[in-house]
């Protein structure tokens, strides 16, 4: 997992619980306290799982609450760090269509050829009229975060859409399948 | 801070940028299987690194995709080549088994086959051999593609070998009206070559040259030896090759002008194969060409003489031993199976079918199928076909799609665009099967489509269907022409009728005017008679007026004015005056009364004249006005108008009014009828001096049927002869000396217009007559007359 995720996670922990919370989470997760995460380096998914579990415990939040808080933190950072992505997308539909490319390429960009072979793209999107179907496969099982991010984008662009997860890894399905159906785009009602 | 140990942030960034640049240098090799490592703690540098790696990953993914697709395509290409090789190989066996027995049959003189069978067998042999050559081309091509071509060298007298091929091709060149020449250096000696490859190279170049050179052109073949190379050149005066095509000329499947409807037959692999052969023999093939001027193909091959190490067949053949397949390979190019002179022998007894195909054998075959039932003409391409259509007017056209000069689609479009030829059914025949080809053909207006191969029965059935279509069109066209003609004639007739109608309207108008005049004359005449009677009475009254006697009394009074008292009491005359004056005043009063009555009559007469005129006016404008009136009153008025009130001229009037209700009738018309009937009755009675019973009976009766009433006028007059009873209401018919024959006619018409009828009855001459007028008593409904409503 690219270090930007961990970096932002600890930023969120700091905002919620201060420096102590960050240190506690690192200790709880078995991560060296002085370890800093670089945004352009890929770290192990297993380490992330530990950090996430520790975060939920130390911050005393439910996974759902964590998803919403983290999505807000992540999206705000992206808006500041990569403003062009937001400008090149007219609405949340367009943004969420390019999201898998961004995610997948970042994931495979900084590993060597041998490792890359073992990495499957986590996101795949079916583009339909005013609708996307996102297929997500990852041991991190962050479909909740994806839905929270999608909702943030929809609100950011002032669009309207229904988000429905019809399959979920957490329920034993082979993938998460998330349907996003827009009813309003660019301030105009759209056909389902 | 120790400056020697720690560099400044700018230097740090510069160092990172240099590091990134160095790492990116790997990309110049076209390899992207790396990523840029960033160790900077600066997040901007990290972000830059992230995005550079993102771009690298995207390029890498694209390369990977392309490589994978390329690999799949190469694999498919190999599979296709293998398939071609296998199928070509498999085809050679059945083809050999077709060609062999066919050749045996054709060479067996003892069979004495009928000419038509012989011709069909020859056609089969030619095309089977052509297929054999094509299959061999495909096999060579697939071998070349698979890198499995091998050279089998043998000693060849190249000059003799090529001379033999050229000799064999002369007949075909003559048929195509081409000049084919061959020139070679006097002695080339025996050289090592793969004879089959050389044969294929020469045949391909010659056949191409002859295919693309129009009649009257030249094909020159030259052979030279220079140093250790021989140079074979084939130059033609043909169409030439567009510059853009020259570069790709030796590419497999490439054809010059390779449009959907290519101009010439061919697989597009011939030049690619010979290019492979020349390559394999260590030579080179080049081409020079100029559009409209011609092309020269030059093959330069290393000329090898056998050495002691060569294990080759050194027993070369004498020149006569070289057998060339040229006749069977090229024969289809030049044969004109349906000569144009056949066109001249056309009769109009059978339907005419035009066949258009650039393949002479196909033309000949289709013609042979049709010739028993149809007249057949043929054309080599769409342009020739178009000319033939306008010249010979065929009923059905069978056309190939892919043809030189003008293809089948263009021919179809041209014919369907012209109303003169649009109805000729066109059946397209092509080797291009599949829905798209059919749809294209039908879309541009073709009537039917036959894919190759087709059965003779199917072709004949489709031609028959097309012919029926043509005949239906023709029938419809004839019917349409006749209809058009009839419409034109009708238009003329309508114009004539319109003129006649105008005249008739004018005549009718004049007749109508005459009717109106007659009616006015008649009815006014009746009234004038009455006026005359009244005036007579008035004049008689004036002439015998008691006023004069009154004036005489006045004189007597004037004379005796001085002794008026004694005159009135003592004079014998004077004593009588008072009594006389009383009697006189009574007479004067009576006179005034009569005069008053007659004046009233005159006023009525004048009113009636007005009404007559109004009636005529209403008749002429076909409208009427109904009023609620009392029938007895109306009859009394009519009697007065005719001067027949009770008893005049000793005519007794008997009136029986058993129906005295008010009815809604056209007063004017009703009065007109009554006046006519009473006037006629009176005149009829008075015309017979011997008639002692002068009586007119008038009755009004209610008829129970249909709410009607009857007015019956019976006279004891002269009566009506039986032969006249049916004519009595005809216009212009009259039994009276000065009659107009209008009164009863107009009365009957008026009765009819009022929704009733007027009939006449008579026992014969001298036995009087009865006229019965029947009218509806509650005629409040609208009645149409000449399309206008009257109430």
mmCIF file with all atom_site columns, C-alpha atoms in Angstrom, chain B residues 441-529:
data_model
loop_
_atom_site.group_PDB
_atom_site.id
_atom_site.type_symbol
_atom_site.label_atom_id
_atom_site.label_alt_id
_atom_site.label_comp_id
_atom_site.label_asym_id
_atom_site.label_entity_id
_atom_site.label_seq_id
_atom_site.pdbx_PDB_ins_code
_atom_site.Cartn_x
_atom_site.Cartn_y
_atom_site.Cartn_z
_atom_site.occupancy
_atom_site.B_iso_or_equiv
_atom_site.pdbx_formal_charge
_atom_site.auth_seq_id
_atom_site.auth_comp_id
_atom_site.auth_asym_id
_atom_site.auth_atom_id
_atom_site.pdbx_PDB_model_num
ATOM 1  C CA . UNK B 1 441 ? -26.439  -4.759  -53.750 1.00 0.00 ? 441 UNK B CA 1
ATOM 2  C CA . UNK B 1 442 ? -30.113  -4.462  -52.850 1.00 0.00 ? 442 UNK B CA 1
ATOM 3  C CA . UNK B 1 443 ? -29.568  -0.990  -51.368 1.00 0.00 ? 443 UNK B CA 1
ATOM 4  C CA . UNK B 1 444 ? -28.293  0.413   -54.617 1.00 0.00 ? 444 UNK B CA 1
ATOM 5  C CA . UNK B 1 445 ? -31.289  -0.981  -56.460 1.00 0.00 ? 445 UNK B CA 1
ATOM 6  C CA . UNK B 1 446 ? -30.426  -4.510  -57.594 1.00 0.00 ? 446 UNK B CA 1
ATOM 7  C CA . UNK B 1 447 ? -33.521  -6.693  -57.840 1.00 0.00 ? 447 UNK B CA 1
ATOM 8  C CA . UNK B 1 448 ? -31.886  -9.967  -56.870 1.00 0.00 ? 448 UNK B CA 1
ATOM 9  C CA . UNK B 1 449 ? -28.582  -11.430 -55.757 1.00 0.00 ? 449 UNK B CA 1
ATOM 10 C CA . UNK B 1 450 ? -27.011  -14.809 -56.514 1.00 0.00 ? 450 UNK B CA 1
ATOM 11 C CA . UNK B 1 451 ? -23.909  -15.853 -54.601 1.00 0.00 ? 451 UNK B CA 1
ATOM 12 C CA . UNK B 1 452 ? -21.280  -18.069 -56.244 1.00 0.00 ? 452 UNK B CA 1
ATOM 13 C CA . UNK B 1 453 ? -21.259  -20.986 -56.477 1.00 0.00 ? 453 UNK B CA 1
ATOM 14 C CA . UNK B 1 454 ? -24.803  -21.249 -57.759 1.00 0.00 ? 454 UNK B CA 1
ATOM 15 C CA . UNK B 1 455 ? -26.773  -24.093 -59.248 1.00 0.00 ? 455 UNK B CA 1
ATOM 16 C CA . UNK B 1 456 ? -28.023  -23.930 -62.798 1.00 0.00 ? 456 UNK B CA 1
ATOM 17 C CA . UNK B 1 457 ? -31.578  -24.523 -61.592 1.00 0.00 ? 457 UNK B CA 1
ATOM 18 C CA . UNK B 1 458 ? -31.378  -21.603 -59.141 1.00 0.00 ? 458 UNK B CA 1
ATOM 19 C CA . UNK B 1 459 ? -30.013  -19.254 -61.766 1.00 0.00 ? 459 UNK B CA 1
ATOM 20 C CA . UNK B 1 460 ? -32.707  -20.226 -64.254 1.00 0.00 ? 460 UNK B CA 1
ATOM 21 C CA . UNK B 1 461 ? -35.438  -19.840 -61.623 1.00 0.00 ? 461 UNK B CA 1
ATOM 22 C CA . UNK B 1 462 ? -34.196  -16.389 -60.676 1.00 0.00 ? 462 UNK B CA 1
ATOM 23 C CA . UNK B 1 463 ? -34.013  -15.307 -64.306 1.00 0.00 ? 463 UNK B CA 1
ATOM 24 C CA . UNK B 1 464 ? -37.596  -16.512 -64.810 1.00 0.00 ? 464 UNK B CA 1
ATOM 25 C CA . UNK B 1 465 ? -38.708  -14.576 -61.717 1.00 0.00 ? 465 UNK B CA 1
ATOM 26 C CA . UNK B 1 466 ? -36.897  -11.480 -62.938 1.00 0.00 ? 466 UNK B CA 1
ATOM 27 C CA . UNK B 1 467 ? -38.527  -11.825 -66.319 1.00 0.00 ? 467 UNK B CA 1
ATOM 28 C CA . UNK B 1 468 ? -41.970  -12.019 -64.673 1.00 0.00 ? 468 UNK B CA 1
ATOM 29 C CA . UNK B 1 469 ? -41.088  -8.879  -62.775 1.00 0.00 ? 469 UNK B CA 1
ATOM 30 C CA . UNK B 1 470 ? -40.138  -7.164  -66.005 1.00 0.00 ? 470 UNK B CA 1
ATOM 31 C CA . UNK B 1 471 ? -43.357  -8.307  -67.669 1.00 0.00 ? 471 UNK B CA 1
ATOM 32 C CA . UNK B 1 472 ? -45.399  -7.082  -64.703 1.00 0.00 ? 472 UNK B CA 1
ATOM 33 C CA . UNK B 1 473 ? -43.667  -3.744  -64.983 1.00 0.00 ? 473 UNK B CA 1
ATOM 34 C CA . UNK B 1 474 ? -44.367  -3.700  -68.694 1.00 0.00 ? 474 UNK B CA 1
ATOM 35 C CA . UNK B 1 475 ? -48.044  -4.566  -68.169 1.00 0.00 ? 475 UNK B CA 1
ATOM 36 C CA . UNK B 1 476 ? -48.368  -1.906  -65.531 1.00 0.00 ? 476 UNK B CA 1
ATOM 37 C CA . UNK B 1 477 ? -46.616  0.590   -67.748 1.00 0.00 ? 477 UNK B CA 1
ATOM 38 C CA . UNK B 1 478 ? -48.939  -0.197  -70.648 1.00 0.00 ? 478 UNK B CA 1
ATOM 39 C CA . UNK B 1 479 ? -51.968  0.105   -68.380 1.00 0.00 ? 479 UNK B CA 1
ATOM 40 C CA . UNK B 1 480 ? -50.569  3.328   -67.047 1.00 0.00 ? 480 UNK B CA 1
ATOM 41 C CA . UNK B 1 481 ? -49.965  4.643   -70.546 1.00 0.00 ? 481 UNK B CA 1
ATOM 42 C CA . UNK B 1 482 ? -53.517  3.751   -71.543 1.00 0.00 ? 482 UNK B CA 1
ATOM 43 C CA . UNK B 1 483 ? -54.887  5.378   -68.432 1.00 0.00 ? 483 UNK B CA 1
ATOM 44 C CA . UNK B 1 484 ? -52.849  8.479   -69.077 1.00 0.00 ? 484 UNK B CA 1
ATOM 45 C CA . UNK B 1 485 ? -54.143  8.542   -72.632 1.00 0.00 ? 485 UNK B CA 1
ATOM 46 C CA . UNK B 1 486 ? -57.718  8.074   -71.440 1.00 0.00 ? 486 UNK B CA 1
ATOM 47 C CA . UNK B 1 487 ? -57.291  10.794  -68.851 1.00 0.00 ? 487 UNK B CA 1
ATOM 48 C CA . UNK B 1 488 ? -56.016  13.124  -71.523 1.00 0.00 ? 488 UNK B CA 1
ATOM 49 C CA . UNK B 1 489 ? -58.945  12.263  -73.783 1.00 0.00 ? 489 UNK B CA 1
ATOM 50 C CA . UNK B 1 490 ? -61.320  12.768  -70.901 1.00 0.00 ? 490 UNK B CA 1
ATOM 51 C CA . UNK B 1 491 ? -59.762  16.077  -70.180 1.00 0.00 ? 491 UNK B CA 1
ATOM 52 C CA . UNK B 1 492 ? -60.333  17.067  -73.780 1.00 0.00 ? 492 UNK B CA 1
ATOM 53 C CA . UNK B 1 493 ? -63.905  15.766  -73.572 1.00 0.00 ? 493 UNK B CA 1
ATOM 54 C CA . UNK B 1 494 ? -64.411  17.626  -70.330 1.00 0.00 ? 494 UNK B CA 1
ATOM 55 C CA . UNK B 1 495 ? -63.227  20.778  -71.999 1.00 0.00 ? 495 UNK B CA 1
ATOM 56 C CA . UNK B 1 496 ? -65.686  20.157  -74.851 1.00 0.00 ? 496 UNK B CA 1
ATOM 57 C CA . UNK B 1 497 ? -68.388  19.309  -72.321 1.00 0.00 ? 497 UNK B CA 1
ATOM 58 C CA . UNK B 1 498 ? -67.614  22.434  -70.403 1.00 0.00 ? 498 UNK B CA 1
ATOM 59 C CA . UNK B 1 499 ? -68.100  24.472  -73.568 1.00 0.00 ? 499 UNK B CA 1
ATOM 60 C CA . UNK B 1 500 ? -71.318  22.586  -74.310 1.00 0.00 ? 500 UNK B CA 1
ATOM 61 C CA . UNK B 1 501 ? -72.378  23.012  -70.739 1.00 0.00 ? 501 UNK B CA 1
ATOM 62 C CA . UNK B 1 502 ? -71.814  26.741  -71.017 1.00 0.00 ? 502 UNK B CA 1
ATOM 63 C CA . UNK B 1 503 ? -73.996  26.767  -74.099 1.00 0.00 ? 503 UNK B CA 1
ATOM 64 C CA . UNK B 1 504 ? -76.636  24.664  -72.361 1.00 0.00 ? 504 UNK B CA 1
ATOM 65 C CA . UNK B 1 505 ? -76.573  26.918  -69.335 1.00 0.00 ? 505 UNK B CA 1
ATOM 66 C CA . UNK B 1 506 ? -76.999  29.859  -71.635 1.00 0.00 ? 506 UNK B CA 1
ATOM 67 C CA . UNK B 1 507 ? -79.849  28.108  -73.443 1.00 0.00 ? 507 UNK B CA 1
ATOM 68 C CA . UNK B 1 508 ? -81.389  27.056  -70.152 1.00 0.00 ? 508 UNK B CA 1
ATOM 69 C CA . UNK B 1 509 ? -81.058  30.556  -68.891 1.00 0.00 ? 509 UNK B CA 1
ATOM 70 C CA . UNK B 1 510 ? -82.766  31.813  -72.010 1.00 0.00 ? 510 UNK B CA 1
ATOM 71 C CA . UNK B 1 511 ? -85.413  29.082  -71.659 1.00 0.00 ? 511 UNK B CA 1
ATOM 72 C CA . UNK B 1 512 ? -85.816  30.017  -68.040 1.00 0.00 ? 512 UNK B CA 1
ATOM 73 C CA . UNK B 1 513 ? -86.222  33.627  -68.981 1.00 0.00 ? 513 UNK B CA 1
ATOM 74 C CA . UNK B 1 514 ? -88.780  32.554  -71.564 1.00 0.00 ? 514 UNK B CA 1
ATOM 75 C CA . UNK B 1 515 ? -90.571  30.445  -68.940 1.00 0.00 ? 515 UNK B CA 1
ATOM 76 C CA . UNK B 1 516 ? -90.628  33.341  -66.582 1.00 0.00 ? 516 UNK B CA 1
ATOM 77 C CA . UNK B 1 517 ? -91.853  35.644  -69.293 1.00 0.00 ? 517 UNK B CA 1
ATOM 78 C CA . UNK B 1 518 ? -94.515  33.168  -70.344 1.00 0.00 ? 518 UNK B CA 1
ATOM 79 C CA . UNK B 1 519 ? -95.547  32.608  -66.773 1.00 0.00 ? 519 UNK B CA 1
ATOM 80 C CA . UNK B 1 520 ? -95.754  36.311  -66.147 1.00 0.00 ? 520 UNK B CA 1
ATOM 81 C CA . UNK B 1 521 ? -97.657  36.843  -69.374 1.00 0.00 ? 521 UNK B CA 1
ATOM 82 C CA . UNK B 1 522 ? -100.008 34.030  -68.563 1.00 0.00 ? 522 UNK B CA 1
ATOM 83 C CA . UNK B 1 523 ? -100.707 34.898  -64.973 1.00 0.00 ? 523 UNK B CA 1
ATOM 84 C CA . UNK B 1 524 ? -100.716 38.607  -65.503 1.00 0.00 ? 524 UNK B CA 1
ATOM 85 C CA . UNK B 1 525 ? -102.971 37.954  -68.503 1.00 0.00 ? 525 UNK B CA 1
ATOM 86 C CA . UNK B 1 526 ? -105.400 36.195  -66.172 1.00 0.00 ? 526 UNK B CA 1
ATOM 87 C CA . UNK B 1 527 ? -105.344 39.097  -63.813 1.00 0.00 ? 527 UNK B CA 1
ATOM 88 C CA . UNK B 1 528 ? -105.693 41.577  -66.646 1.00 0.00 ? 528 UNK B CA 1
ATOM 89 C CA . UNK B 1 529 ? -108.827 39.761  -67.744 1.00 0.00 ? 529 UNK B CA 1
#
